[in-house]
PDB file of C-alpha atoms in Angstrom:
ATOM      1  CA  MET A   1     -25.693  -4.537   5.190  1.00 47.00           C
ATOM      2  CA  PRO A   2     -27.098  -1.036   4.533  1.00 51.00           C
ATOM      3  CA  LYS A   3     -26.720   0.361   1.008  1.00 52.00           C
ATOM      4  CA  LEU A   4     -28.006   3.390  -0.872  1.00 52.00           C
ATOM      5  CA  PHE A   5     -29.789   1.688  -3.766  1.00 51.00           C
ATOM      6  CA  PRO A   6     -30.557  -1.933  -2.841  1.00 53.00           C
ATOM      7  CA  LEU A   7     -31.397  -4.185  -5.745  1.00 56.00           C
ATOM      8  CA  SER A   8     -34.475  -6.299  -5.142  1.00 56.00           C
ATOM      9  CA  SER A   9     -33.285  -9.283  -7.147  1.00 77.00           C
ATOM     10  CA  PRO A  10     -30.615 -11.438  -5.450  1.00 82.00           C
ATOM     11  CA  LEU A  11     -29.860 -12.956  -8.849  1.00 85.00           C
ATOM     12  CA  LEU A  12     -29.114  -9.514 -10.289  1.00 85.00           C
ATOM     13  CA  GLN A  13     -26.899  -8.661  -7.329  1.00 86.00           C
ATOM     14  CA  LYS A  14     -24.927 -11.859  -7.767  1.00 89.00           C
ATOM     15  CA  SER A  15     -24.667 -11.352 -11.521  1.00 90.00           C
ATOM     16  CA  ILE A  16     -23.215  -7.861 -11.109  1.00 90.00           C
ATOM     17  CA  PHE A  17     -20.832  -9.054  -8.399  1.00 93.00           C
ATOM     18  CA  ILE A  18     -19.519 -11.953 -10.543  1.00 93.00           C
ATOM     19  CA  ALA A  19     -19.264  -9.707 -13.611  1.00 93.00           C
ATOM     20  CA  LEU A  20     -17.108  -7.231 -11.708  1.00 93.00           C
ATOM     21  CA  VAL A  21     -14.870 -10.044 -10.434  1.00 93.00           C
ATOM     22  CA  LEU A  22     -14.377 -11.317 -13.982  1.00 94.00           C
ATOM     23  CA  LEU A  23     -13.688  -7.779 -15.189  1.00 93.00           C
ATOM     24  CA  ILE A  24     -10.969  -7.338 -12.564  1.00 91.00           C
ATOM     25  CA  LEU A  25      -9.365 -10.678 -13.366  1.00 90.00           C
ATOM     26  CA  LEU A  26      -9.537 -10.481 -17.156  1.00 91.00           C
ATOM     27  CA  THR A  27      -8.974  -6.768 -17.881  1.00 87.00           C
ATOM     28  CA  PRO A  28      -5.319  -5.636 -17.891  1.00 83.00           C
ATOM     29  CA  TYR A  29      -6.145  -1.939 -17.547  1.00 77.00           C
ATOM     30  CA  LEU A  30      -7.617  -1.747 -14.047  1.00 78.00           C
ATOM     31  CA  ASP A  31      -5.515  -0.423 -11.138  1.00 72.00           C
ATOM     32  CA  SER A  32      -5.805  -0.712  -7.351  1.00 68.00           C
ATOM     33  CA  ALA A  33      -7.935   2.410  -6.946  1.00 66.00           C
ATOM     34  CA  THR A  34     -10.440   1.195  -9.558  1.00 79.00           C
ATOM     35  CA  ALA A  35     -10.725  -2.237  -7.925  1.00 83.00           C
ATOM     36  CA  LEU A  36     -11.352  -0.706  -4.516  1.00 76.00           C
ATOM     37  CA  LEU A  37     -13.883   1.737  -6.009  1.00 81.00           C
ATOM     38  CA  ALA A  38     -15.736  -1.113  -7.704  1.00 88.00           C
ATOM     39  CA  GLY A  39     -15.930  -2.921  -4.376  1.00 86.00           C
ATOM     40  CA  LEU A  40     -17.267   0.189  -2.655  1.00 82.00           C
ATOM     41  CA  VAL A  41     -19.949   0.521  -5.341  1.00 86.00           C
ATOM     42  CA  VAL A  42     -21.064  -3.016  -4.503  1.00 87.00           C
ATOM     43  CA  GLY A  43     -20.887  -2.558  -0.735  1.00 83.00           C
ATOM     44  CA  LEU A  44     -22.462   0.885  -0.517  1.00 81.00           C
ATOM     45  CA  LEU A  45     -24.769   1.164  -3.527  1.00 84.00           C
ATOM     46  CA  LEU A  46     -25.810  -2.282  -4.723  1.00 83.00           C
ATOM     47  CA  GLY A  47     -25.349  -4.649  -1.798  1.00 82.00           C
ATOM     48  CA  ASN A  48     -22.896  -7.509  -1.332  1.00 86.00           C
ATOM     49  CA  PRO A  49     -24.688 -10.808  -2.007  1.00 88.00           C
ATOM     50  CA  PHE A  50     -21.772 -12.841  -0.662  1.00 89.00           C
ATOM     51  CA  SER A  51     -21.089 -10.834   2.493  1.00 83.00           C
ATOM     52  CA  THR A  52     -20.881 -13.939   4.690  1.00 83.00           C
ATOM     53  CA  HIS A  53     -17.932 -15.226   2.675  1.00 87.00           C
ATOM     54  CA  THR A  54     -16.035 -12.216   1.316  1.00 86.00           C
ATOM     55  CA  ASP A  55     -14.564 -11.020   4.604  1.00 77.00           C
ATOM     56  CA  LYS A  56     -12.608 -14.233   5.198  1.00 81.00           C
ATOM     57  CA  ALA A  57     -11.823 -14.603   1.496  1.00 87.00           C
ATOM     58  CA  SER A  58     -10.335 -11.105   1.291  1.00 82.00           C
ATOM     59  CA  ASN A  59      -8.047 -11.788   4.264  1.00 76.00           C
ATOM     60  CA  ILE A  60      -6.729 -15.056   2.783  1.00 85.00           C
ATOM     61  CA  LEU A  61      -6.324 -13.507  -0.665  1.00 86.00           C
ATOM     62  CA  LEU A  62      -4.437 -10.511   0.764  1.00 76.00           C
ATOM     63  CA  LYS A  63      -1.853 -12.776   2.378  1.00 80.00           C
ATOM     64  CA  ALA A  64      -1.455 -14.894  -0.759  1.00 86.00           C
ATOM     65  CA  ALA A  65      -1.015 -11.761  -2.891  1.00 83.00           C
ATOM     66  CA  VAL A  66       1.669 -10.399  -0.561  1.00 76.00           C
ATOM     67  CA  VAL A  67       3.595 -13.661  -0.859  1.00 84.00           C
ATOM     68  CA  GLY A  68       3.337 -13.468  -4.628  1.00 87.00           C
ATOM     69  CA  LEU A  69       4.645  -9.901  -4.640  1.00 80.00           C
ATOM     70  CA  GLY A  70       7.812 -11.227  -3.024  1.00 81.00           C
ATOM     71  CA  PHE A  71       8.738 -12.786  -6.370  1.00 89.00           C
ATOM     72  CA  GLY A  72       9.107  -9.263  -7.725  1.00 81.00           C
ATOM     73  CA  ILE A  73      11.883  -8.338  -5.280  1.00 77.00           C
ATOM     74  CA  ASP A  74      15.405  -8.697  -6.755  1.00 77.00           C
ATOM     75  CA  LEU A  75      17.864  -8.617  -3.859  1.00 78.00           C
ATOM     76  CA  HIS A  76      20.776  -7.923  -6.211  1.00 77.00           C
ATOM     77  CA  GLN A  77      19.057  -4.835  -7.523  1.00 68.00           C
ATOM     78  CA  VAL A  78      18.217  -3.720  -4.009  1.00 65.00           C
ATOM     79  CA  ALA A  79      21.873  -4.073  -2.974  1.00 70.00           C
ATOM     80  CA  GLU A  80      22.929  -1.703  -5.760  1.00 64.00           C
ATOM     81  CA  THR A  81      21.363   1.257  -3.957  1.00 56.00           C
ATOM     82  CA  GLY A  82      24.397   1.381  -1.657  1.00 53.00           C
ATOM     83  CA  LEU A  83      24.835   2.786   1.830  1.00 54.00           C
ATOM     84  CA  ARG A  84      23.518   6.221   0.909  1.00 59.00           C
ATOM     85  CA  GLY A  85      20.256   4.785  -0.325  1.00 60.00           C
ATOM     86  CA  ILE A  86      19.938   2.535   2.741  1.00 68.00           C
ATOM     87  CA  PHE A  87      20.499   5.536   5.022  1.00 71.00           C
ATOM     88  CA  TYR A  88      17.846   7.604   3.260  1.00 67.00           C
ATOM     89  CA  THR A  89      15.455   4.687   3.422  1.00 73.00           C
ATOM     90  CA  PHE A  90      15.863   3.878   7.098  1.00 79.00           C
ATOM     91  CA  ALA A  91      15.902   7.504   8.271  1.00 80.00           C
ATOM     92  CA  SER A  92      12.802   8.476   6.310  1.00 79.00           C
ATOM     93  CA  LEU A  93      10.929   5.314   7.295  1.00 86.00           C
ATOM     94  CA  ALA A  94      11.609   5.779  11.015  1.00 88.00           C
ATOM     95  CA  ALA A  95      10.758   9.468  10.926  1.00 90.00           C
ATOM     96  CA  THR A  96       7.551   8.870   8.950  1.00 91.00           C
ATOM     97  CA  MET A  97       6.301   6.226  11.347  1.00 92.00           C
ATOM     98  CA  LEU A  98       7.067   8.396  14.369  1.00 93.00           C
ATOM     99  CA  VAL A  99       5.374  11.501  12.938  1.00 95.00           C
ATOM    100  CA  GLY A 100       2.433   9.395  11.729  1.00 94.00           C
ATOM    101  CA  LEU A 101       1.828   7.919  15.164  1.00 92.00           C
ATOM    102  CA  LEU A 102       2.006  11.381  16.756  1.00 95.00           C
ATOM    103  CA  LEU A 103      -0.477  12.755  14.228  1.00 94.00           C
ATOM    104  CA  GLY A 104      -2.752   9.826  14.980  1.00 92.00           C
ATOM    105  CA  LYS A 105      -2.901  10.922  18.599  1.00 91.00           C
ATOM    106  CA  LEU A 106      -3.485  14.534  17.533  1.00 91.00           C
ATOM    107  CA  PHE A 107      -6.459  13.603  15.311  1.00 90.00           C
ATOM    108  CA  TYR A 108      -7.743  10.879  17.682  1.00 88.00           C
ATOM    109  CA  THR A 109      -7.453   8.282  14.926  1.00 89.00           C
ATOM    110  CA  PRO A 110      -7.853   4.628  15.993  1.00 89.00           C
ATOM    111  CA  LYS A 111      -4.494   2.971  16.597  1.00 91.00           C
ATOM    112  CA  ARG A 112      -4.723   0.332  13.892  1.00 92.00           C
ATOM    113  CA  LEU A 113      -5.893   2.824  11.271  1.00 93.00           C
ATOM    114  CA  THR A 114      -3.082   5.193  12.272  1.00 93.00           C
ATOM    115  CA  HIS A 115      -0.600   2.358  11.910  1.00 93.00           C
ATOM    116  CA  LEU A 116      -1.882   1.417   8.450  1.00 93.00           C
ATOM    117  CA  VAL A 117      -1.790   4.981   7.137  1.00 93.00           C
ATOM    118  CA  SER A 118       1.684   5.547   8.574  1.00 93.00           C
ATOM    119  CA  ALA A 119       3.046   2.281   7.158  1.00 92.00           C
ATOM    120  CA  GLY A 120       1.516   2.988   3.755  1.00 91.00           C
ATOM    121  CA  THR A 121       3.145   6.412   3.703  1.00 92.00           C
ATOM    122  CA  ALA A 122       6.474   5.169   5.022  1.00 90.00           C
ATOM    123  CA  ILE A 123       7.046   2.159   2.759  1.00 87.00           C
ATOM    124  CA  CYS A 124       5.055   1.375  -0.362  1.00 81.00           C
ATOM    125  CA  GLY A 125       1.420   2.356  -0.079  1.00 82.00           C
ATOM    126  CA  GLY A 126      -1.170  -0.312  -0.724  1.00 79.00           C
ATOM    127  CA  SER A 127       1.305  -3.207  -0.609  1.00 78.00           C
ATOM    128  CA  ALA A 128       2.484  -2.190   2.864  1.00 85.00           C
ATOM    129  CA  ILE A 129      -1.096  -1.780   4.067  1.00 88.00           C
ATOM    130  CA  ALA A 130      -1.981  -5.189   2.635  1.00 82.00           C
ATOM    131  CA  ALA A 131       0.955  -6.822   4.406  1.00 81.00           C
ATOM    132  CA  MET A 132       0.417  -4.952   7.674  1.00 87.00           C
ATOM    133  CA  ALA A 133      -3.335  -5.479   8.003  1.00 87.00           C
ATOM    134  CA  PRO A 134      -3.365  -9.206   8.864  1.00 84.00           C
ATOM    135  CA  ALA A 135      -0.432  -8.838  11.274  1.00 83.00           C
ATOM    136  CA  ILE A 136      -2.185  -6.204  13.404  1.00 89.00           C
ATOM    137  CA  LYS A 137      -5.652  -7.694  12.857  1.00 86.00           C
ATOM    138  CA  ALA A 138      -7.088  -4.619  11.150  1.00 88.00           C
ATOM    139  CA  ASN A 139     -10.716  -4.894  10.031  1.00 85.00           C
ATOM    140  CA  SER A 140     -12.123  -4.254   6.548  1.00 80.00           C
ATOM    141  CA  GLN A 141     -13.244  -0.751   7.412  1.00 80.00           C
ATOM    142  CA  GLU A 142      -9.788   0.290   8.609  1.00 86.00           C
ATOM    143  CA  ILE A 143      -8.094  -1.289   5.583  1.00 86.00           C
ATOM    144  CA  SER A 144     -10.460   0.378   3.146  1.00 81.00           C
ATOM    145  CA  VAL A 145     -10.060   3.834   4.686  1.00 85.00           C
ATOM    146  CA  ALA A 146      -6.251   3.553   4.749  1.00 88.00           C
ATOM    147  CA  LEU A 147      -6.154   2.391   1.135  1.00 83.00           C
ATOM    148  CA  GLY A 148      -8.525   5.130   0.038  1.00 80.00           C
ATOM    149  CA  ILE A 149      -6.341   7.827   1.622  1.00 85.00           C
ATOM    150  CA  VAL A 150      -3.192   6.443   0.019  1.00 84.00           C
ATOM    151  CA  PHE A 151      -4.773   6.095  -3.430  1.00 76.00           C
ATOM    152  CA  VAL A 152      -6.021   9.710  -3.465  1.00 79.00           C
ATOM    153  CA  LEU A 153      -2.620  11.078  -2.480  1.00 86.00           C
ATOM    154  CA  ASN A 154      -0.918   8.785  -5.010  1.00 80.00           C
ATOM    155  CA  ALA A 155      -2.976  10.221  -7.820  1.00 74.00           C
ATOM    156  CA  VAL A 156      -2.110  13.774  -6.783  1.00 83.00           C
ATOM    157  CA  ALA A 157       1.623  13.007  -6.497  1.00 86.00           C
ATOM    158  CA  LEU A 158       1.754  11.364  -9.911  1.00 78.00           C
ATOM    159  CA  PHE A 159       0.805  14.637 -11.567  1.00 79.00           C
ATOM    160  CA  ILE A 160       2.436  17.324  -9.417  1.00 90.00           C
ATOM    161  CA  PHE A 161       5.821  15.775  -8.573  1.00 93.00           C
ATOM    162  CA  PRO A 162       7.359  16.029 -12.076  1.00 90.00           C
ATOM    163  CA  SER A 163       6.186  19.645 -12.347  1.00 91.00           C
ATOM    164  CA  VAL A 164       7.728  20.550  -8.990  1.00 93.00           C
ATOM    165  CA  GLY A 165      10.955  18.757  -9.945  1.00 93.00           C
ATOM    166  CA  HIS A 166      11.269  20.724 -13.196  1.00 92.00           C
ATOM    167  CA  MET A 167      10.402  23.960 -11.478  1.00 93.00           C
ATOM    168  CA  LEU A 168      13.183  23.441  -8.916  1.00 92.00           C
ATOM    169  CA  HIS A 169      15.591  22.070 -11.563  1.00 91.00           C
ATOM    170  CA  LEU A 170      16.152  18.836  -9.623  1.00 92.00           C
ATOM    171  CA  THR A 171      18.709  16.461 -11.065  1.00 92.00           C
ATOM    172  CA  GLN A 172      17.672  12.994 -12.192  1.00 91.00           C
ATOM    173  CA  GLU A 173      19.201  11.525  -9.041  1.00 88.00           C
ATOM    174  CA  GLN A 174      17.532  14.046  -6.745  1.00 91.00           C
ATOM    175  CA  PHE A 175      14.117  13.475  -8.257  1.00 93.00           C
ATOM    176  CA  GLY A 176      14.512   9.683  -8.192  1.00 90.00           C
ATOM    177  CA  ILE A 177      15.346   9.717  -4.488  1.00 88.00           C
ATOM    178  CA  TRP A 178      12.538  12.164  -3.702  1.00 91.00           C
ATOM    179  CA  ALA A 179       9.928  10.183  -5.613  1.00 91.00           C
ATOM    180  CA  ALA A 180      10.943   6.916  -3.912  1.00 87.00           C
ATOM    181  CA  ILE A 181      10.664   8.488  -0.475  1.00 88.00           C
ATOM    182  CA  ALA A 182       7.591  10.667  -0.809  1.00 90.00           C
ATOM    183  CA  ILE A 183       5.262   8.833  -3.220  1.00 90.00           C
ATOM    184  CA  HIS A 184       3.339   5.916  -1.716  1.00 87.00           C
ATOM    185  CA  ASP A 185       2.813   3.145  -4.280  1.00 79.00           C
ATOM    186  CA  THR A 186       5.497   1.727  -6.553  1.00 74.00           C
ATOM    187  CA  SER A 187       3.272   2.142  -9.594  1.00 69.00           C
ATOM    188  CA  SER A 188       2.933   5.886  -8.970  1.00 76.00           C
ATOM    189  CA  VAL A 189       6.675   6.191  -8.276  1.00 83.00           C
ATOM    190  CA  VAL A 190       7.404   4.526 -11.618  1.00 75.00           C
ATOM    191  CA  GLY A 191       4.827   6.715 -13.363  1.00 76.00           C
ATOM    192  CA  ALA A 192       6.179   9.987 -11.964  1.00 84.00           C
ATOM    193  CA  ALA A 193       9.863   9.064 -12.432  1.00 86.00           C
ATOM    194  CA  SER A 194       9.351   7.841 -15.995  1.00 79.00           C
ATOM    195  CA  ARG A 195       7.961  11.277 -16.878  1.00 81.00           C
ATOM    196  CA  TYR A 196      11.132  12.878 -15.450  1.00 90.00           C
ATOM    197  CA  GLY A 197      13.794  10.751 -17.132  1.00 86.00           C
ATOM    198  CA  ASP A 198      15.405   7.321 -17.509  1.00 81.00           C
ATOM    199  CA  GLU A 199      18.008   7.874 -14.782  1.00 84.00           C
ATOM    200  CA  ALA A 200      15.366   9.102 -12.357  1.00 87.00           C
ATOM    201  CA  LEU A 201      13.261   6.040 -13.174  1.00 81.00           C
ATOM    202  CA  GLN A 202      16.131   3.615 -12.445  1.00 77.00           C
ATOM    203  CA  ILE A 203      17.058   5.291  -9.161  1.00 81.00           C
ATOM    204  CA  ALA A 204      13.477   5.614  -7.992  1.00 83.00           C
ATOM    205  CA  THR A 205      12.649   1.997  -8.821  1.00 74.00           C
ATOM    206  CA  THR A 206      15.649   0.494  -7.013  1.00 73.00           C
ATOM    207  CA  LEU A 207      15.143   2.675  -3.941  1.00 78.00           C
ATOM    208  CA  LYS A 208      11.457   1.779  -3.837  1.00 78.00           C
ATOM    209  CA  LEU A 209      12.351  -1.925  -3.977  1.00 69.00           C
ATOM    210  CA  THR A 210      14.702  -1.354  -1.050  1.00 71.00           C
ATOM    211  CA  ARG A 211      11.879   0.239   0.894  1.00 78.00           C
ATOM    212  CA  ALA A 212       9.613  -2.717   0.110  1.00 74.00           C
ATOM    213  CA  LEU A 213      11.964  -5.029   2.010  1.00 74.00           C
ATOM    214  CA  TRP A 214      11.359  -3.010   5.165  1.00 82.00           C
ATOM    215  CA  ILE A 215       7.842  -4.439   5.171  1.00 82.00           C
ATOM    216  CA  VAL A 216       9.276  -7.545   6.835  1.00 80.00           C
ATOM    217  CA  PRO A 217      10.835  -6.000   9.994  1.00 84.00           C
ATOM    218  CA  LEU A 218       8.033  -3.439  10.299  1.00 86.00           C
ATOM    219  CA  VAL A 219       5.347  -6.126  10.178  1.00 84.00           C
ATOM    220  CA  LEU A 220       7.215  -8.151  12.789  1.00 82.00           C
ATOM    221  CA  VAL A 221       7.578  -5.175  15.117  1.00 85.00           C
ATOM    222  CA  SER A 222       3.967  -4.158  14.537  1.00 86.00           C
ATOM    223  CA  GLY A 223       2.773  -7.680  15.272  1.00 81.00           C
ATOM    224  CA  PHE A 224       4.602  -7.500  18.584  1.00 81.00           C
ATOM    225  CA  LEU A 225       3.136  -4.076  19.438  1.00 81.00           C
ATOM    226  CA  PHE A 226      -0.410  -5.147  18.632  1.00 80.00           C
ATOM    227  CA  LYS A 227      -0.312  -8.627  20.145  1.00 72.00           C
ATOM    228  CA  SER A 228      -3.132  -9.246  22.561  1.00 51.00           C
ATOM    229  CA  GLU A 229      -2.582 -11.600  25.460  1.00 41.00           C
ATOM    230  CA  GLU A 230      -0.081 -13.830  23.728  1.00 45.00           C
ATOM    231  CA  LYS A 231       3.200 -14.179  25.588  1.00 44.00           C
ATOM    232  CA  LYS A 232       5.189 -15.009  22.479  1.00 50.00           C
ATOM    233  CA  LEU A 233       5.372 -13.147  19.215  1.00 47.00           C
ATOM    234  CA  ARG A 234       4.153 -15.235  16.336  1.00 54.00           C
ATOM    235  CA  ILE A 235       5.886 -14.373  13.097  1.00 56.00           C
ATOM    236  CA  PRO A 236       3.191 -14.164  10.408  1.00 60.00           C
ATOM    237  CA  PHE A 237       3.726 -17.154   8.132  1.00 73.00           C
ATOM    238  CA  PHE A 238       2.900 -15.178   4.999  1.00 72.00           C
ATOM    239  CA  ILE A 239       5.782 -12.782   5.777  1.00 68.00           C
ATOM    240  CA  VAL A 240       8.158 -15.740   6.023  1.00 77.00           C
ATOM    241  CA  LEU A 241       6.924 -16.886   2.634  1.00 85.00           C
ATOM    242  CA  PHE A 242       7.325 -13.341   1.264  1.00 81.00           C
ATOM    243  CA  VAL A 243      11.014 -13.355   2.222  1.00 80.00           C
ATOM    244  CA  LEU A 244      11.472 -16.883   0.883  1.00 90.00           C
ATOM    245  CA  ALA A 245       9.891 -15.868  -2.425  1.00 90.00           C
ATOM    246  CA  SER A 246      12.307 -12.944  -2.858  1.00 86.00           C
ATOM    247  CA  VAL A 247      15.303 -15.163  -2.020  1.00 90.00           C
ATOM    248  CA  LEU A 248      14.247 -17.896  -4.449  1.00 94.00           C
ATOM    249  CA  SER A 249      13.506 -15.406  -7.203  1.00 92.00           C
ATOM    250  CA  THR A 250      16.913 -13.772  -6.741  1.00 90.00           C
ATOM    251  CA  PHE A 251      19.182 -16.821  -6.497  1.00 93.00           C
ATOM    252  CA  LEU A 252      17.440 -19.599  -8.430  1.00 93.00           C
ATOM    253  CA  PRO A 253      17.325 -19.027 -12.207  1.00 93.00           C
ATOM    254  CA  ALA A 254      14.485 -21.533 -12.620  1.00 93.00           C
ATOM    255  CA  VAL A 255      12.328 -19.588 -10.167  1.00 93.00           C
ATOM    256  CA  ALA A 256      13.398 -16.255 -11.674  1.00 92.00           C
ATOM    257  CA  ALA A 257      12.190 -17.451 -15.057  1.00 94.00           C
ATOM    258  CA  VAL A 258       8.633 -17.940 -13.803  1.00 94.00           C
ATOM    259  CA  SER A 259       8.627 -15.025 -11.343  1.00 92.00           C
ATOM    260  CA  PRO A 260       7.136 -12.507 -13.832  1.00 92.00           C
ATOM    261  CA  ALA A 261       4.145 -14.803 -14.368  1.00 94.00           C
ATOM    262  CA  ILE A 262       3.720 -15.290 -10.601  1.00 94.00           C
ATOM    263  CA  LEU A 263       3.931 -11.531 -10.120  1.00 88.00           C
ATOM    264  CA  VAL A 264       1.135 -10.984 -12.640  1.00 90.00           C
ATOM    265  CA  VAL A 265      -1.082 -13.440 -10.783  1.00 92.00           C
ATOM    266  CA  ALA A 266      -0.176 -11.831  -7.423  1.00 88.00           C
ATOM    267  CA  LYS A 267      -1.112  -8.376  -8.670  1.00 84.00           C
ATOM    268  CA  LYS A 268      -4.440  -9.727  -9.900  1.00 89.00           C
ATOM    269  CA  GLY A 269      -4.962 -11.327  -6.510  1.00 88.00           C
ATOM    270  CA  LEU A 270      -4.235  -8.026  -4.811  1.00 81.00           C
ATOM    271  CA  LEU A 271      -6.775  -6.262  -7.062  1.00 84.00           C
ATOM    272  CA  LEU A 272      -9.409  -8.881  -6.278  1.00 90.00           C
ATOM    273  CA  SER A 273      -8.714  -8.662  -2.543  1.00 84.00           C
ATOM    274  CA  LEU A 274      -9.126  -4.881  -2.689  1.00 79.00           C
ATOM    275  CA  PHE A 275     -12.448  -5.333  -4.476  1.00 87.00           C
ATOM    276  CA  LEU A 276     -13.624  -7.747  -1.766  1.00 87.00           C
ATOM    277  CA  ILE A 277     -12.481  -5.366   0.984  1.00 80.00           C
ATOM    278  CA  GLY A 278     -14.485  -2.556  -0.595  1.00 79.00           C
ATOM    279  CA  ALA A 279     -17.515  -4.821  -0.980  1.00 86.00           C
ATOM    280  CA  ASN A 280     -17.404  -5.540   2.768  1.00 79.00           C
ATOM    281  CA  ILE A 281     -17.854  -1.865   3.681  1.00 74.00           C
ATOM    282  CA  SER A 282     -21.300  -0.744   4.735  1.00 69.00           C
ATOM    283  CA  LEU A 283     -22.788   2.757   4.745  1.00 70.00           C
ATOM    284  CA  SER A 284     -23.256   2.653   8.495  1.00 66.00           C
ATOM    285  CA  ALA A 285     -19.572   1.806   8.957  1.00 60.00           C
ATOM    286  CA  LEU A 286     -18.479   4.760   6.842  1.00 60.00           C
ATOM    287  CA  ARG A 287     -20.720   7.118   8.786  1.00 64.00           C
ATOM    288  CA  SER A 288     -18.827   6.232  11.939  1.00 57.00           C
ATOM    289  CA  ILE A 289     -15.534   7.485  10.441  1.00 58.00           C
ATOM    290  CA  SER A 290     -14.506  11.057  11.104  1.00 66.00           C
ATOM    291  CA  ALA A 291     -12.499  13.277   8.763  1.00 81.00           C
ATOM    292  CA  GLY A 292      -9.509  12.935  11.075  1.00 84.00           C
ATOM    293  CA  PRO A 293      -7.848   9.965   9.312  1.00 88.00           C
ATOM    294  CA  PHE A 294      -7.799  11.766   5.947  1.00 88.00           C
ATOM    295  CA  TRP A 295      -6.328  14.949   7.403  1.00 92.00           C
ATOM    296  CA  GLN A 296      -3.807  12.838   9.270  1.00 92.00           C
ATOM    297  CA  GLY A 297      -2.745  11.079   6.070  1.00 92.00           C
ATOM    298  CA  LEU A 298      -2.617  14.325   4.079  1.00 93.00           C
ATOM    299  CA  LEU A 299      -0.591  16.183   6.690  1.00 95.00           C
ATOM    300  CA  LEU A 300       1.809  13.248   7.112  1.00 95.00           C
ATOM    301  CA  TRP A 301       2.332  13.063   3.341  1.00 95.00           C
ATOM    302  CA  LEU A 302       2.973  16.831   3.108  1.00 95.00           C
ATOM    303  CA  ILE A 303       5.488  16.697   5.952  1.00 95.00           C
ATOM    304  CA  VAL A 304       7.350  13.779   4.360  1.00 93.00           C
ATOM    305  CA  SER A 305       7.266  15.336   0.873  1.00 93.00           C
ATOM    306  CA  VAL A 306       8.423  18.820   1.885  1.00 94.00           C
ATOM    307  CA  THR A 307      11.030  17.692   4.422  1.00 92.00           C
ATOM    308  CA  SER A 308      12.613  15.109   2.133  1.00 89.00           C
ATOM    309  CA  LEU A 309      12.626  17.601  -0.762  1.00 92.00           C
ATOM    310  CA  LEU A 310      14.355  20.246   1.323  1.00 91.00           C
ATOM    311  CA  LEU A 311      16.980  17.765   2.547  1.00 86.00           C
ATOM    312  CA  ILE A 312      17.661  16.291  -0.905  1.00 85.00           C
ATOM    313  CA  TYR A 313      17.654  19.724  -2.558  1.00 77.00           C
ATOM    314  CA  GLY A 314      20.044  21.091   0.070  1.00 72.00           C
ATOM    315  CA  ILE A 315      22.395  18.092   0.046  1.00 59.00           C
ATOM    316  CA  GLY A 316      22.448  17.955  -3.741  1.00 53.00           C
TER     317      GLY A 316
END
């Protein structure tokens, strides 16, 4: 696997790799972008000493993490968003996927990468990409590029959204709805909304949880669209477990009591899987990627952000 600064000692390579894994698992301050960046440092600069094993491990870990994230979905809280919230969610999701797929054709982006970027923008960023990737059989390169695009735009939104909201004098409700629709990851939605106000935070969080549930039907539809020569659609088992986890966490008090602990483990698993995905990327693979996917993701995000803001601002 080509890298910029190969280390001559396999023992040193393995030591650095293991140290980074332990840092991800034991440090509570690392986020998804940092985990992916650490993996890219290994894959591109230092060399992945476990490359024959990490590709399969990252795929298994991704699925397990997605199942664990299901324990963080409270169906009662999702139901509180009401018909208006459901309408906003479905309309924006469908429109985002449609525009994203059209932009993919415009920028000649590979189909699976287009689908990942569109799903990440439409639903909940990295979590949606993680859930979608195994269903459409996306490779490590496609997953890493999609996640990288989403993480960059997330960081930008976290800082500029509250400023725009104050400048336009958006109400707490308006900002909460806008943040849930236009910001990718739940963590960034929470971060931006918390800076705007408590009511905005509550609205944004519940709407974002509602959007997370759309992972299930979208993954099923995507699996059907990307199926190869199979005559029957196979429902990904990890998606079934994701739904089961949310149901158990919502309706069984005993499960709900341990759900926060499971969610912590799942988030750590997601961070580790992102690290492994980054470690699987080679310099030669990155060189084969054009700038098209980034411009596609940026343009899609701007269209979603501006359009949803205009609609919410006008309706409000």
